[in-house]
CSV table of C-alpha atoms and ligand atoms in Angstrom, one decimal:
chain,number,residue,atom,x,y,z
A,1,UNK,CA,0.0,0.0,0.0
A,2,UNK,CA,1.5,3.4,-1.0
A,3,UNK,CA,0.2,6.9,-0.5
A,4,UNK,CA,-0.5,9.6,-3.0
A,5,UNK,CA,-1.5,13.2,-2.3
A,6,UNK,CA,-4.4,14.9,-4.0
A,7,UNK,CA,-6.8,17.7,-3.2
A,8,UNK,CA,-10.3,17.7,-4.5
A,9,UNK,CA,-12.4,19.6,-2.1
A,10,UNK,CA,-16.1,20.1,-2.2
A,11,UNK,CA,-18.8,18.5,-4.3
A,12,UNK,CA,-16.3,16.6,-6.4
A,13,UNK,CA,-14.8,14.7,-3.4
A,14,UNK,CA,-14.3,11.1,-4.6
A,15,UNK,CA,-14.3,8.9,-1.5
A,16,UNK,CA,-13.1,5.9,-3.6
A,17,UNK,CA,-11.6,5.9,-7.1
A,18,UNK,CA,-10.1,3.4,-9.5
A,19,UNK,CA,-6.6,4.5,-10.6
A,20,UNK,CA,-3.9,2.6,-12.5
A,21,UNK,CA,-5.3,-0.8,-11.7
A,22,UNK,CA,-5.9,-0.2,-8.0
A,23,UNK,CA,-8.4,1.2,-5.6
A,24,UNK,CA,-7.7,4.5,-3.9
A,25,UNK,CA,-9.6,5.7,-0.9
A,26,UNK,CA,-9.4,8.9,1.0
A,27,UNK,CA,-7.9,8.1,4.5
A,28,UNK,CA,-10.8,9.4,6.6
A,29,UNK,CA,-8.8,8.8,9.8
A,30,UNK,CA,-6.5,11.7,8.8
A,31,UNK,CA,-9.2,14.2,7.9
A,32,UNK,CA,-9.5,17.1,8.3
A,33,UNK,CA,-5.8,17.6,9.1
A,34,UNK,CA,-4.6,15.7,6.0
A,35,UNK,CA,-6.4,15.0,2.7
A,36,UNK,CA,-4.7,12.0,1.1
A,37,UNK,CA,-5.6,8.8,-0.8
A,38,UNK,CA,-4.2,5.4,0.2
A,39,UNK,CA,-3.8,2.7,-2.5
A,40,UNK,CA,-5.2,-0.8,-2.2
A,41,UNK,CA,-4.2,-3.7,-4.4
A,42,UNK,CA,-5.9,-6.8,-2.8
A,43,UNK,CA,-8.9,-8.0,-0.8
A,44,UNK,CA,-6.9,-8.4,2.3
A,45,UNK,CA,-5.7,-4.7,2.2
A,46,UNK,CA,-9.2,-3.4,1.5
A,47,UNK,CA,-10.7,-5.5,4.4
A,48,UNK,CA,-8.1,-4.0,6.7
A,49,UNK,CA,-8.9,-0.5,5.3
A,50,UNK,CA,-12.6,-1.1,6.2
A,51,UNK,CA,-11.8,-2.4,9.6
A,52,UNK,CA,-9.5,0.4,10.4
A,53,UNK,CA,-12.1,2.9,9.1
A,54,UNK,CA,-9.9,4.4,6.3
A,55,UNK,CA,-13.3,4.1,4.6
A,56,UNK,CA,-16.5,4.1,6.6
A,57,UNK,CA,-20.2,4.8,6.2
A,58,UNK,CA,-22.4,2.0,5.1
A,59,UNK,CA,-22.7,2.6,1.3
A,60,UNK,CA,-19.0,3.4,1.0
A,61,UNK,CA,-18.1,0.2,2.9
A,62,UNK,CA,-20.2,-1.7,0.3
A,63,UNK,CA,-18.5,-0.1,-2.6
A,64,UNK,CA,-15.1,-0.7,-1.1
A,65,UNK,CA,-15.9,-4.4,-0.5
A,66,UNK,CA,-17.1,-4.7,-4.2
A,67,UNK,CA,-13.7,-3.4,-5.3
A,68,UNK,CA,-12.0,-5.7,-2.9
A,69,UNK,CA,-13.6,-8.7,-4.6
A,70,UNK,CA,-12.6,-7.3,-8.0
A,71,UNK,CA,-9.0,-6.9,-6.8
A,72,UNK,CA,-8.9,-10.4,-5.6
A,73,UNK,CA,-10.2,-11.6,-8.9
A,74,UNK,CA,-7.6,-9.5,-10.8
A,75,UNK,CA,-4.8,-11.1,-8.7
A,76,UNK,CA,-6.2,-14.5,-9.7
A,77,UNK,CA,-6.3,-13.9,-13.5
A,78,UNK,CA,-3.6,-16.6,-14.2
A,79,UNK,CA,-5.1,-19.1,-11.8
A,80,UNK,CA,-6.7,-22.4,-12.7
A,81,UNK,CA,-10.5,-22.5,-12.4
A,82,UNK,CA,-10.2,-24.3,-9.1
A,83,UNK,CA,-7.6,-22.0,-7.6
A,84,UNK,CA,-9.6,-19.0,-8.8
A,85,UNK,CA,-12.7,-20.3,-7.0
A,86,UNK,CA,-10.7,-21.0,-3.8
A,87,UNK,CA,-8.9,-17.6,-3.9
A,88,UNK,CA,-12.1,-15.6,-4.6
A,89,UNK,CA,-13.9,-17.4,-1.7
A,90,UNK,CA,-11.1,-16.4,0.5
A,91,UNK,CA,-11.5,-12.8,-0.6
A,92,UNK,CA,-15.2,-12.9,0.2
A,93,UNK,CA,-14.5,-14.3,3.7
A,94,UNK,CA,-11.9,-11.6,4.5
A,95,UNK,CA,-14.2,-8.8,3.4
A,96,UNK,CA,-17.3,-10.2,5.2
A,97,UNK,CA,-15.3,-10.3,8.4
A,98,UNK,CA,-14.2,-6.6,8.3
A,99,UNK,CA,-17.1,-4.9,10.1
A,100,UNK,CA,-20.4,-6.5,11.2
A,101,UNK,CA,-23.2,-3.8,11.3
A,102,UNK,CA,-23.4,-2.1,7.9
A,103,UNK,CA,-25.5,-4.4,5.9
A,104,UNK,CA,-24.4,-2.8,2.7
A,105,UNK,CA,-21.2,-4.7,3.0
A,106,UNK,CA,-23.1,-8.0,2.8
A,107,UNK,CA,-25.4,-6.6,0.1
A,108,UNK,CA,-22.5,-5.7,-2.1
A,109,UNK,CA,-20.7,-9.0,-1.5
A,110,UNK,CA,-24.0,-10.9,-2.4
A,111,UNK,CA,-24.2,-8.9,-5.6
A,112,UNK,CA,-20.6,-9.6,-6.5
A,113,UNK,CA,-21.2,-13.3,-5.8
A,114,UNK,CA,-24.2,-13.2,-8.1
A,115,UNK,CA,-22.0,-11.9,-11.0
A,116,UNK,CA,-19.5,-14.7,-10.3
A,117,UNK,CA,-22.1,-17.4,-10.1
A,118,UNK,CA,-24.0,-16.4,-13.2
A,119,UNK,CA,-20.7,-16.4,-15.2
A,120,UNK,CA,-19.1,-19.4,-13.6
A,121,UNK,CA,-18.3,-20.9,-17.0
A,122,UNK,CA,-16.1,-18.0,-18.0
A,123,UNK,CA,-12.3,-17.8,-17.9
A,124,UNK,CA,-10.5,-16.2,-15.0
A,125,UNK,CA,-9.5,-13.0,-16.9
A,126,UNK,CA,-13.1,-12.6,-18.2
A,127,UNK,CA,-14.5,-13.1,-14.7
A,128,UNK,CA,-12.0,-10.5,-13.3
A,129,UNK,CA,-13.1,-7.9,-15.9
A,130,UNK,CA,-16.8,-8.7,-15.2
A,131,UNK,CA,-16.3,-8.3,-11.5
A,132,UNK,CA,-14.4,-5.0,-11.9
A,133,UNK,CA,-17.2,-3.6,-14.1
A,134,UNK,CA,-19.7,-4.8,-11.4
A,135,UNK,CA,-17.8,-2.8,-8.7
A,136,UNK,CA,-17.8,0.3,-11.0
A,137,UNK,CA,-21.5,-0.1,-11.5
A,138,UNK,CA,-22.2,-0.4,-7.7
A,139,UNK,CA,-20.4,2.9,-7.1
A,140,UNK,CA,-22.1,4.7,-10.0
A,141,UNK,CA,-25.4,3.4,-8.9
A,142,UNK,CA,-24.8,4.6,-5.3
A,143,UNK,CA,-24.5,8.2,-6.5
A,144,UNK,CA,-27.7,7.9,-8.6
A,145,UNK,CA,-29.6,6.4,-5.6
A,146,UNK,CA,-28.3,9.2,-3.3
A,147,UNK,CA,-29.5,11.8,-5.8
A,148,UNK,CA,-32.9,10.2,-6.1
A,149,UNK,CA,-33.2,9.9,-2.3
A,150,UNK,CA,-31.9,13.5,-1.9
A,151,UNK,CA,-34.7,14.8,-4.1
A,152,UNK,CA,-37.4,13.0,-2.2
A,153,UNK,CA,-36.0,14.2,1.1
A,154,UNK,CA,-35.5,17.8,0.0
A,155,UNK,CA,-39.2,18.2,-0.2
A,156,UNK,CA,-39.5,17.6,3.5
A,157,UNK,CA,-37.3,20.5,4.5
A,158,UNK,CA,-38.6,24.0,4.8
A,159,UNK,CA,-36.7,27.0,3.4
A,160,UNK,CA,-34.5,28.2,6.3
A,161,UNK,CA,-34.6,24.9,8.1
A,162,UNK,CA,-31.9,24.2,10.8
A,163,UNK,CA,-31.1,20.6,10.4
A,164,UNK,CA,-29.2,18.5,13.1
A,165,UNK,CA,-27.3,15.5,11.9
A,166,UNK,CA,-25.3,12.9,13.8
A,167,UNK,CA,-22.1,11.2,12.5
A,168,UNK,CA,-21.3,11.6,8.8
A,169,UNK,CA,-23.7,10.3,6.2
A,170,UNK,CA,-22.2,12.5,3.5
A,171,UNK,CA,-20.2,12.2,0.3
A,172,UNK,CA,-17.5,10.6,2.4
A,173,UNK,CA,-19.9,7.9,3.6
A,174,UNK,CA,-20.9,7.0,0.1
A,175,UNK,CA,-19.6,7.0,-3.5
A,176,UNK,CA,-20.9,10.6,-3.7
A,177,UNK,CA,-23.6,13.2,-2.7
A,178,UNK,CA,-24.3,11.4,0.5
A,179,UNK,CA,-27.6,10.2,2.1
A,180,UNK,CA,-28.5,12.5,5.1
A,181,UNK,CA,-26.2,15.2,3.8
A,182,UNK,CA,-27.4,14.3,0.2
A,183,UNK,CA,-30.9,15.4,1.3
A,184,UNK,CA,-29.4,18.7,2.5
A,185,UNK,CA,-27.3,19.2,-0.7
A,186,UNK,CA,-30.4,18.5,-2.8
A,187,UNK,CA,-32.5,20.9,-0.8
A,188,UNK,CA,-29.9,23.6,-1.2
A,189,UNK,CA,-29.6,22.8,-5.0
A,190,UNK,CA,-33.4,23.4,-5.1
A,191,UNK,CA,-32.9,26.9,-3.7
A,192,UNK,CA,-33.7,26.4,-0.1
A,193,UNK,CA,-31.5,28.0,2.6
A,194,UNK,CA,-30.5,25.2,4.9
A,195,UNK,CA,-28.1,25.3,7.9
A,196,UNK,CA,-26.6,22.3,9.5
A,197,UNK,CA,-26.0,21.5,13.2
A,198,UNK,CA,-23.3,18.8,13.3
A,199,UNK,CA,-23.0,16.6,16.4
A,200,UNK,CA,-19.4,16.0,17.2
A,201,UNK,CA,-20.1,12.2,17.4
A,202,UNK,CA,-18.0,10.7,20.1
A,203,UNK,CA,-15.8,8.6,20.1
A,204,UNK,CA,-14.6,8.7,16.5
A,205,UNK,CA,-15.6,12.3,15.9
A,206,UNK,CA,-17.1,11.7,12.4
A,207,UNK,CA,-19.3,14.8,12.9
A,208,UNK,CA,-16.5,17.2,14.0
A,209,UNK,CA,-13.9,15.9,11.5
A,210,UNK,CA,-15.9,14.8,8.5
A,211,UNK,CA,-19.4,16.4,8.4
A,212,UNK,CA,-18.0,19.7,9.4
A,213,UNK,CA,-15.2,19.4,6.7
A,214,UNK,CA,-17.7,18.5,4.0
A,215,UNK,CA,-20.0,21.4,4.8
A,216,UNK,CA,-17.2,23.9,5.1
A,217,UNK,CA,-15.8,22.9,1.7
A,218,UNK,CA,-19.1,23.8,0.1
A,219,UNK,CA,-19.8,26.9,2.2
A,220,UNK,CA,-22.9,25.3,3.6
A,221,UNK,CA,-23.6,26.9,7.0
A,222,UNK,CA,-22.5,24.5,9.7
A,223,UNK,CA,-22.4,24.8,13.5
A,224,UNK,CA,-20.6,22.1,15.5
A,225,UNK,CA,-21.8,21.0,18.9
A,226,UNK,CA,-20.8,18.3,21.3
A,227,UNK,CA,-23.2,15.4,21.5
A,228,UNK,CA,-24.6,16.5,24.9
A,229,UNK,CA,-25.7,19.9,23.6
A,230,UNK,CA,-28.4,18.6,21.3
A,231,UNK,CA,-31.2,18.6,23.9
A,232,UNK,CA,-30.4,22.1,25.0
A,233,UNK,CA,-30.6,23.4,21.5
A,234,UNK,CA,-33.9,21.5,20.8
A,235,UNK,CA,-35.4,22.9,24.1
A,236,UNK,CA,-34.6,26.4,22.9
A,237,UNK,CA,-36.4,25.8,19.5
A,238,UNK,CA,-33.1,26.0,17.6
A,239,UNK,CA,-33.6,22.7,15.7
A,240,UNK,CA,-36.2,22.3,13.0
A,241,UNK,CA,-35.5,18.7,11.8
A,242,UNK,CA,-33.1,15.8,12.4
A,243,UNK,CA,-31.7,13.8,9.4
A,244,UNK,CA,-29.4,10.8,10.0
A,245,UNK,CA,-28.1,7.9,7.9
A,246,UNK,CA,-28.3,4.3,8.8
A,247,UNK,CA,-26.2,1.1,8.7
A,248,UNK,CA,-29.1,-1.3,8.8
A,249,UNK,CA,-32.8,-1.1,9.0
A,250,UNK,CA,-34.7,-4.1,10.3
A,251,UNK,CA,-37.9,-5.5,8.7
A,252,UNK,CA,-40.0,-3.7,11.3
A,253,UNK,CA,-38.4,-0.3,10.6
A,254,UNK,CA,-36.0,-0.2,13.6
A,255,UNK,CA,-32.9,1.7,12.6
A,256,UNK,CA,-29.3,1.0,13.6
A,257,UNK,CA,-27.0,4.0,13.3
A,258,UNK,CA,-23.9,5.5,14.9
A,259,UNK,CA,-23.9,5.3,18.7
A,260,UNK,CA,-25.8,8.3,20.1
A,261,UNK,CA,-28.5,8.3,17.3
A,262,UNK,CA,-31.0,6.8,19.7
A,263,UNK,CA,-30.5,9.6,22.2
A,264,UNK,CA,-31.1,12.2,19.5
A,265,UNK,CA,-34.3,10.4,18.4
A,266,UNK,CA,-35.7,10.3,21.9
A,267,UNK,CA,-34.9,14.1,22.3
A,268,UNK,CA,-36.5,14.9,19.0
A,269,UNK,CA,-39.7,13.1,20.0
A,270,UNK,CA,-39.8,15.0,23.3
A,271,UNK,CA,-39.5,18.3,21.5
A,272,UNK,CA,-41.9,17.4,18.6
A,273,UNK,CA,-39.0,17.7,16.0
A,274,UNK,CA,-39.2,15.4,12.9
A,275,UNK,CA,-36.6,12.6,12.9
A,276,UNK,CA,-35.8,11.5,9.4
A,277,UNK,CA,-33.6,8.6,8.3
A,278,UNK,CA,-32.0,8.7,4.9
A,279,UNK,CA,-31.9,5.1,3.8
A,280,UNK,CA,-31.1,3.5,0.4
A,281,UNK,CA,-32.9,0.2,-0.1
A,282,UNK,CA,-29.6,-1.6,0.1
A,283,UNK,CA,-29.5,-0.7,3.8
A,284,UNK,CA,-32.8,-2.5,4.7
A,285,UNK,CA,-32.3,-6.0,5.8
A,286,UNK,CA,-35.6,-8.0,5.7
A,287,UNK,CA,-33.9,-11.0,7.1
A,288,UNK,CA,-33.6,-9.3,10.5
A,289,UNK,CA,-37.1,-9.0,12.1
A,290,UNK,CA,-36.4,-6.3,14.5
A,291,UNK,CA,-33.5,-4.0,15.7
A,292,UNK,CA,-32.6,-6.1,18.7
A,293,UNK,CA,-31.3,-8.8,16.3
A,294,UNK,CA,-29.0,-6.4,14.4
A,295,UNK,CA,-25.3,-7.2,15.2
A,296,UNK,CA,-23.7,-4.2,16.9
A,297,UNK,CA,-19.9,-3.8,16.5
A,298,UNK,CA,-17.9,-3.3,19.7
A,299,UNK,CA,-14.7,-1.4,18.9
A,300,UNK,CA,-11.4,-1.0,20.7
A,301,UNK,CA,-11.3,0.7,24.2
A,302,UNK,CA,-8.6,3.1,22.9
A,303,UNK,CA,-11.3,5.0,21.0
A,304,UNK,CA,-13.0,5.8,24.4
A,305,UNK,CA,-10.0,6.4,26.6
A,306,UNK,CA,-8.5,9.0,24.4
A,307,UNK,CA,-8.0,10.2,20.8
A,308,UNK,CA,-4.9,9.4,18.7
A,309,UNK,CA,-1.9,10.0,21.0
A,310,UNK,CA,-3.8,11.8,23.8
A,311,UNK,CA,-5.2,9.6,26.6
A,312,UNK,CA,-7.4,11.1,29.2
A,313,UNK,CA,-9.1,8.2,30.9
A,314,UNK,CA,-7.8,6.6,34.2
A,315,UNK,CA,-5.6,3.6,33.6
A,316,UNK,CA,-7.3,0.4,34.5
A,317,UNK,CA,-10.9,1.6,34.0
A,318,UNK,CA,-13.2,-0.8,32.2
A,319,UNK,CA,-14.6,0.5,28.9
A,320,UNK,CA,-17.6,-0.3,26.7
A,321,UNK,CA,-17.4,0.9,23.0
A,322,UNK,CA,-20.6,-0.1,21.1
A,323,UNK,CA,-20.2,1.6,17.7
A,324,UNK,CA,-24.0,1.7,16.9
A,325,UNK,CA,-27.3,1.8,18.6
A,326,UNK,CA,-30.9,1.0,17.6
A,327,UNK,CA,-33.6,3.6,17.3
A,328,UNK,CA,-37.1,1.9,17.5
A,329,UNK,CA,-39.3,2.5,14.4
A,330,UNK,CA,-41.9,4.3,16.6
A,331,UNK,CA,-39.4,7.3,17.0
A,332,UNK,CA,-38.8,7.6,13.2
A,333,UNK,CA,-40.9,10.2,11.5
A,334,UNK,CA,-40.0,8.9,8.0
A,335,UNK,CA,-37.5,6.8,6.1
A,336,UNK,CA,-36.3,8.7,3.0
A,337,UNK,CA,-35.4,6.1,0.2
A,338,UNK,CA,-34.8,6.3,-3.5
A,339,UNK,CA,-38.2,4.9,-4.0
A,340,UNK,CA,-39.9,7.6,-2.0
A,341,UNK,CA,-40.6,8.6,1.6
A,342,UNK,CA,-42.2,6.1,4.1
A,343,UNK,CA,-43.9,8.0,6.9
A,344,UNK,CA,-44.0,6.2,10.3
A,345,UNK,CA,-42.3,3.1,9.0
A,346,UNK,CA,-43.6,-0.3,10.1
A,347,UNK,CA,-43.3,-3.9,8.9
A,348,UNK,CA,-45.9,-3.5,6.2
A,349,UNK,CA,-44.7,-0.2,4.8
A,350,UNK,CA,-41.1,-1.4,4.8
A,351,UNK,CA,-42.1,-4.6,2.9
A,352,UNK,CA,-44.1,-2.5,0.4
A,353,UNK,CA,-40.9,-0.7,-0.6
A,354,UNK,CA,-39.7,-3.9,-2.2
A,355,UNK,CA,-42.9,-4.9,-3.9
A,356,UNK,CA,-43.2,-2.0,-6.3
B,401,MRU,O1,-18.7,3.8,12.1
B,401,MRU,P1,-19.1,4.6,10.8
B,401,MRU,O2,-18.4,5.9,10.7
B,401,MRU,O3,-18.9,3.7,9.6
B,401,MRU,O4,-20.6,4.8,11.0
B,401,MRU,C1,-21.3,5.5,10.0
B,401,MRU,C2,-22.7,5.8,10.3
B,401,MRU,O5,-23.2,5.5,11.3
B,401,MRU,C3,-23.5,6.4,9.2
B,401,MRU,O6,-24.5,7.2,9.7
B,401,MRU,C4,-24.2,5.3,8.3
B,401,MRU,O7,-23.2,4.4,7.9
B,401,MRU,C5,-24.8,5.8,7.1
B,401,MRU,S1,-23.7,6.5,5.9
B,401,MRU,C6,-24.6,7.0,4.6
């Protein structure tokens, strides 16, 4: 893995890109201090990049995993049919084990497997090309979906709305445009004046580092708060709507998202503020009946006891670090999808999204 420097601020930010036969991903751990791409040439490297959160955000993780499969196939171009199958299976396994909560990862792997299985009679070089094209298509489709979702969501925001968001569900969390921040971008493109309140998002600081950076690049008004300030602002009438992204929506409409989202949803209900979830259909998991069954990633204690080289917690303290929580469907005002807006989601309305 080698590093390359590049600067592409604003709308054109390319979270992932294919360059010279390799995948390049913005190192999101380094933002906003440093903007740089890291280069990935194999499934094992991409899996590590996902685990270490070089790339993060459910749709971007799915796109990266698709490229991981394609890279594995490219390294197996000269292999026999049997060795190709064994090697590709190994790549699928590595990528599937990288992070557990974002279902887009498994969705993308399933789609790549479908391409492989329906072309199983082809040669290894042909399969590698087909898998690379499928990865390109998954990324291109992600941007189209976010634009469609953004247009539906934009209609929900009033001119002048002050919108609170948690974590980063922006261009950096997707192949482009973003989901929650995509709704905000689309509303602004349609002529509305929108301002953003970004929760800092302890412990990994996706709000302070990534959402704030994205908004500042595009001159979208953004105010940063620590996570424990949201209730105060809501109680003063300073928040008109909440929009967040999601890592997995259960069949009953329960929503898993970045740790702290549940707290925001409870507060929003208390203050009569709409709580919207921007959610591509690839994030809905009909195999999981309700939120309690969604696997929640537990990350390293280091993320809670300090940040980078600075440690502030007492040595010897026990730590919990669940990276996601579940917001019950009853707290969700609407799911915003590429197929339209589902008010007050429940099992029936979520299922209907897939029947049209
Ligand atoms: O741990 P992360 O940074 O991958 O968590 C990301 C989130 O929680 C996002 O809100 C979610 O993946 C939706 S991104 C469009």
